[in-house]
């Protein structure tokens, strides 16, 4: 059985979920390990029993990379989120990878000059559905703010009927009602998803967008910006798309620099800008087909395609 290691840097957001989902997909066909290189001697390594210098047939690097372990693998695959690629992710570094996997055709187009072997393989998300809340209907609309500008939370701050979940509390001075800043455990997150009626995702950009897909898997009405990765995959009968007013790379309102250092630029970041009015109108009128079964079938296909690619290497 071929061996594979999934390398990732735990940044407290969705990268760990991506690594875990990929491992679950490959486990029956590969001897598959996960390696968190956030701290090389991290206690987390013992949980996955991964010796730091073990050799693998294939290494998959999820979003981030380090050259420390490139030589551990016969084949190296980089799986970036293109919106977080900085200018220092140069062509020379990219050429250290044998293959690059992106999550949309749009991403493949904008990154086409960086590596000769770029492949579009759509991802999948966790299933947080609970039968316990199947018939629960309290007309709750929710939005997850996430930790970055790309969730476009500003767009819905003026809608007092939306429950906003934002552990960063960055809008606490302008929003108090239905503004939740506490950390949500996995159990609480699952309950919140299943108790809601409508899930609002006015994102400026997403490479995949787990929160949006998790809402669809919970069979909710979903109102979302019409982003490339979602438009490419989802039949509009199962989602309420909101057309962007315009697309920006950088302007005075959406300057995509690293907020921590103030100067790292993300040249592949895009802003598919929707208006507050268009989002609120879509919330009031949304009425699409139940999406759960559709998304389950979509994700099954995505996993099969990913596994097929991995076996072909």
Coordinates of C-alpha atoms in Angstrom, one line a residue:
X1 CA 0.0 0.0 0.0
X2 CA 1.5 3.4 -0.9
X3 CA 2.2 5.9 1.9
X4 CA 1.2 9.5 2.1
X5 CA 1.7 12.3 4.6
X6 CA -0.5 15.4 4.8
X7 CA 1.5 18.4 6.1
X8 CA -0.2 21.4 7.5
X9 CA 0.3 24.4 9.8
X10 CA -2.4 24.7 12.4
X11 CA -3.5 28.4 12.2
X12 CA -6.7 28.0 14.2
X13 CA -9.0 28.1 11.2
X14 CA -10.0 25.6 8.5
X15 CA -6.6 24.1 7.5
X16 CA -6.8 21.3 10.1
X17 CA -10.2 20.4 8.8
X18 CA -8.9 20.2 5.2
X19 CA -6.1 17.9 6.4
X20 CA -8.4 15.6 8.3
X21 CA -11.0 15.4 5.5
X22 CA -8.2 14.4 3.0
X23 CA -6.9 11.8 5.4
X24 CA -10.4 10.3 5.8
X25 CA -10.7 10.1 2.0
X26 CA -7.3 8.4 1.5
X27 CA -7.2 6.1 4.5
X28 CA -8.5 2.9 2.8
X29 CA -6.1 3.2 -0.1
X30 CA -3.0 4.8 1.5
X31 CA -1.0 4.4 4.7
X32 CA -1.8 8.0 5.5
X33 CA -0.4 10.2 8.3
X34 CA -1.0 13.8 9.3
X35 CA 1.9 16.1 10.4
X36 CA 1.4 19.5 12.0
X37 CA 4.6 21.4 11.5
X38 CA 3.4 24.5 13.5
X39 CA 6.0 23.5 16.1
X40 CA 8.2 20.7 15.0
X41 CA 8.3 19.1 18.4
X42 CA 4.6 19.8 19.1
X43 CA 2.9 17.4 21.4
X44 CA 0.2 17.1 18.6
X45 CA 2.6 14.8 16.7
X46 CA 2.3 12.0 19.2
X47 CA -1.5 12.0 18.6
X48 CA -0.9 11.0 15.0
X49 CA 2.3 9.0 15.7
X50 CA 4.3 10.6 12.8
X51 CA 8.1 10.3 13.1
X52 CA 9.4 13.7 11.8
X53 CA 11.9 12.1 9.3
X54 CA 9.8 9.2 8.0
X55 CA 9.8 8.7 4.2
X56 CA 6.6 8.8 2.2
X57 CA 5.6 8.1 -1.4
X58 CA 3.5 11.3 -1.5
X59 CA 3.5 14.4 0.6
X60 CA 0.5 16.8 0.4
X61 CA 1.0 20.3 1.7
X62 CA -2.2 22.0 2.7
X63 CA -2.2 25.8 2.3
X64 CA 1.3 26.3 3.9
X65 CA 4.6 24.6 3.3
X66 CA 8.1 24.3 4.7
X67 CA 11.1 23.1 2.7
X68 CA 12.3 21.1 5.8
X69 CA 10.4 18.0 4.7
X70 CA 10.3 18.3 0.9
X71 CA 13.0 15.6 0.6
X72 CA 11.0 13.2 2.8
X73 CA 8.6 12.5 -0.1
X74 CA 9.1 11.0 -3.6
X75 CA 6.2 13.2 -4.9
X76 CA 5.2 16.6 -3.4
X77 CA 1.8 18.2 -3.9
X78 CA 0.9 21.7 -2.9
X79 CA -2.7 22.4 -2.1
X80 CA -2.9 26.2 -1.5
X81 CA -5.8 28.6 -0.9
X82 CA -4.9 31.0 -3.6
X83 CA -6.2 34.1 -1.8
X84 CA -3.5 33.6 0.9
X85 CA -0.6 33.3 -1.5
X86 CA 1.8 36.1 -0.9
X87 CA 4.3 37.6 -3.3
X88 CA 7.1 35.7 -1.7
X89 CA 5.5 32.5 -2.8
X90 CA 7.6 32.7 -6.0
X91 CA 7.7 30.5 -9.0
X92 CA 11.1 29.0 -7.9
X93 CA 9.4 27.8 -4.6
X94 CA 6.4 26.4 -6.5
X95 CA 8.7 24.4 -8.8
X96 CA 9.7 22.4 -5.8
X97 CA 6.3 20.8 -6.1
X98 CA 5.5 18.1 -8.6
X99 CA 1.8 19.0 -8.7
X100 CA -0.5 21.8 -7.4
X101 CA -4.1 21.1 -6.6
X102 CA -6.6 24.0 -6.5
X103 CA -10.3 23.9 -5.7
X104 CA -11.8 25.7 -8.7
X105 CA -11.2 26.3 -12.4
X106 CA -11.0 30.0 -11.7
X107 CA -8.1 29.4 -9.3
X108 CA -6.3 27.3 -12.0
X109 CA -6.7 30.1 -14.5
X110 CA -5.2 32.8 -12.2
X111 CA -2.3 30.6 -11.1
X112 CA -1.6 28.9 -14.4
X113 CA 1.9 30.5 -14.8
X114 CA 3.3 29.2 -11.5
X115 CA 3.5 25.5 -12.1
X116 CA 3.2 23.2 -15.1
X117 CA 1.0 20.7 -13.3
X118 CA -2.0 22.5 -11.8
X119 CA -5.1 20.4 -11.3
X120 CA -8.6 21.4 -10.3
X121 CA -10.0 19.0 -7.7
X122 CA -13.0 20.2 -5.8
X123 CA -13.0 19.7 -2.0
X124 CA -15.7 18.6 0.4
X125 CA -16.8 19.6 3.9
X126 CA -17.8 18.1 7.3
X127 CA -21.4 16.8 7.6
X128 CA -22.8 18.5 10.8
X129 CA -26.4 17.5 10.1
X130 CA -28.5 16.4 13.0
X131 CA -31.9 14.6 12.7
X132 CA -32.7 16.0 16.2
X133 CA -33.5 19.4 14.6
X134 CA -35.1 18.1 11.4
X135 CA -38.5 19.7 12.2
X136 CA -37.2 22.6 14.2
X137 CA -38.3 25.9 12.7
X138 CA -37.7 29.1 14.7
X139 CA -37.0 31.3 11.7
X140 CA -33.4 32.0 12.7
X141 CA -31.0 33.6 10.2
X142 CA -27.3 33.3 11.0
X143 CA -23.9 34.4 9.7
X144 CA -20.4 33.3 10.7
X145 CA -17.9 36.2 10.6
X146 CA -14.8 34.1 10.5
X147 CA -11.4 35.8 11.1
X148 CA -10.8 37.7 7.9
X149 CA -12.1 40.6 5.8
X150 CA -13.2 38.1 3.1
X151 CA -16.4 37.0 5.0
X152 CA -17.7 40.5 4.3
X153 CA -19.6 40.8 7.6
X154 CA -19.8 44.5 7.2
X155 CA -22.3 43.9 4.5
X156 CA -24.9 42.6 6.9
X157 CA -24.2 44.5 10.1
X158 CA -27.2 46.8 9.5
X159 CA -29.6 43.8 9.4
X160 CA -30.7 43.4 13.0
X161 CA -32.5 40.1 12.3
X162 CA -29.3 38.2 11.6
X163 CA -27.5 36.3 14.3
X164 CA -23.8 37.1 13.8
X165 CA -21.2 34.8 15.3
X166 CA -17.9 36.5 15.6
X167 CA -15.3 35.2 18.1
X168 CA -13.0 38.1 17.2
X169 CA -15.5 40.6 18.5
X170 CA -14.2 43.2 16.0
X171 CA -17.6 44.8 15.5
X172 CA -18.6 45.0 19.1
X173 CA -18.6 48.8 19.0
X174 CA -21.2 49.0 16.2
X175 CA -23.3 45.9 16.9
X176 CA -24.7 44.5 20.1
X177 CA -28.0 42.8 19.5
X178 CA -27.8 39.2 18.2
X179 CA -24.0 39.6 18.1
X180 CA -22.4 36.5 19.6
X181 CA -18.7 36.6 20.5
X182 CA -18.2 33.5 22.5
X183 CA -16.2 30.6 21.2
X184 CA -18.3 27.8 19.7
X185 CA -17.3 24.2 20.5
X186 CA -17.9 21.6 17.8
X187 CA -21.0 20.5 19.7
X188 CA -22.4 24.1 19.9
X189 CA -21.5 24.8 16.3
X190 CA -23.5 21.8 15.2
X191 CA -26.5 22.9 17.2
X192 CA -26.3 26.4 15.8
X193 CA -26.2 25.2 12.3
X194 CA -29.1 22.8 12.7
X195 CA -31.3 25.2 14.7
X196 CA -31.1 27.9 12.0
X197 CA -33.4 28.4 9.0
X198 CA -31.2 30.6 6.8
X199 CA -27.5 30.8 6.5
X200 CA -26.0 34.0 5.0
X201 CA -22.6 34.0 3.3
X202 CA -21.8 37.3 1.5
X203 CA -18.1 36.4 1.2
X204 CA -15.8 38.5 -1.0
X205 CA -13.9 35.4 -2.0
X206 CA -13.5 31.7 -1.0
X207 CA -11.2 29.0 -2.2
X208 CA -13.8 26.5 -0.9
X209 CA -16.0 27.9 1.9
X210 CA -16.7 25.3 4.5
X211 CA -19.3 27.3 6.4
X212 CA -21.4 27.7 3.3
X213 CA -21.3 24.0 2.4
X214 CA -21.9 23.0 6.0
X215 CA -25.1 25.1 5.9
X216 CA -26.2 23.3 2.8
X217 CA -25.5 19.9 4.3
X218 CA -27.7 20.9 7.2
X219 CA -30.5 21.4 4.6
X220 CA -30.8 25.1 5.2
X221 CA -31.8 28.0 3.0
X222 CA -28.4 29.5 1.9
X223 CA -27.9 33.0 0.6
X224 CA -24.4 33.5 -0.8
X225 CA -22.3 35.7 -3.1
X226 CA -22.0 34.2 -6.5
X227 CA -18.3 33.2 -6.2
X228 CA -16.4 31.2 -8.8
X229 CA -15.9 28.0 -6.7
X230 CA -19.6 27.9 -5.8
X231 CA -21.0 28.8 -9.2
X232 CA -18.8 26.2 -10.9
X233 CA -20.3 23.4 -8.7
X234 CA -23.8 24.3 -7.4
X235 CA -27.0 24.1 -9.4
X236 CA -28.8 27.5 -8.6
X237 CA -32.0 25.5 -7.9
X238 CA -30.3 24.6 -4.5
X239 CA -28.9 27.9 -3.4
X240 CA -29.8 31.6 -3.6
X241 CA -26.9 33.4 -5.3
X242 CA -26.4 37.1 -5.1
X243 CA -24.8 38.7 -8.1
X244 CA -21.7 40.8 -7.3
X245 CA -21.9 44.5 -8.1
X246 CA -18.2 44.4 -9.2
X247 CA -15.0 42.5 -8.7
X248 CA -11.9 44.2 -7.2
X249 CA -8.3 43.2 -6.6
X250 CA -7.4 46.2 -4.5
X251 CA -9.1 49.5 -3.8
X252 CA -9.5 51.9 -1.0
X253 CA -12.1 49.7 0.8
X254 CA -10.6 46.3 0.2
X255 CA -6.8 46.4 0.5
X256 CA -5.7 42.8 0.8
X257 CA -2.7 43.2 3.0
X258 CA -1.7 41.2 6.0
X259 CA -3.2 42.9 9.0
X260 CA -0.4 41.6 11.3
X261 CA 2.6 43.1 9.4
X262 CA 0.9 45.7 7.3
X263 CA 2.8 45.1 4.1
X264 CA 2.5 41.5 2.9
X265 CA 0.4 41.6 -0.2
X266 CA -1.8 38.9 -1.5
X267 CA -1.9 39.4 -5.3
X268 CA -4.4 36.6 -6.1
X269 CA -7.0 37.8 -3.6
X270 CA -10.2 39.0 -5.2
X271 CA -13.3 40.8 -3.9
X272 CA -16.6 39.8 -5.4
X273 CA -18.5 42.7 -3.9
X274 CA -22.2 42.4 -3.1
X275 CA -24.3 45.1 -1.6
X276 CA -26.3 45.1 1.7
X277 CA -29.5 45.8 -0.2
X278 CA -29.0 42.8 -2.6
X279 CA -28.2 40.5 0.3
X280 CA -31.2 41.6 2.4
X281 CA -33.5 41.3 -0.6
X282 CA -32.2 37.8 -1.2
X283 CA -32.8 36.8 2.5
X284 CA -36.4 38.0 2.3
X285 CA -37.2 36.1 -0.9
X286 CA -35.0 32.9 -0.7
X287 CA -36.9 29.7 -1.5
X288 CA -34.8 27.0 -3.1
X289 CA -34.9 23.3 -3.1
X290 CA -33.6 21.4 0.0
X291 CA -29.9 21.1 -0.7
X292 CA -28.7 18.3 1.5
X293 CA -29.0 15.3 -0.8
X294 CA -27.6 17.3 -3.7
X295 CA -24.5 18.3 -1.8
X296 CA -24.0 14.8 -0.4
X297 CA -23.9 13.5 -4.0
X298 CA -21.6 16.3 -5.1
X299 CA -19.1 15.6 -2.3
X300 CA -19.2 11.9 -3.0
X301 CA -18.2 12.7 -6.6
X302 CA -15.5 15.1 -5.4
X303 CA -13.9 12.5 -3.1
X304 CA -13.9 9.9 -5.9
X305 CA -12.2 12.3 -8.2
X306 CA -9.6 13.2 -5.6
X307 CA -8.9 9.5 -4.8
X308 CA -8.6 8.7 -8.5
X309 CA -6.0 11.4 -9.0
X310 CA -4.0 10.2 -6.0
X311 CA -4.0 6.6 -7.2
X312 CA -2.8 7.8 -10.6
X313 CA 0.5 9.2 -9.3

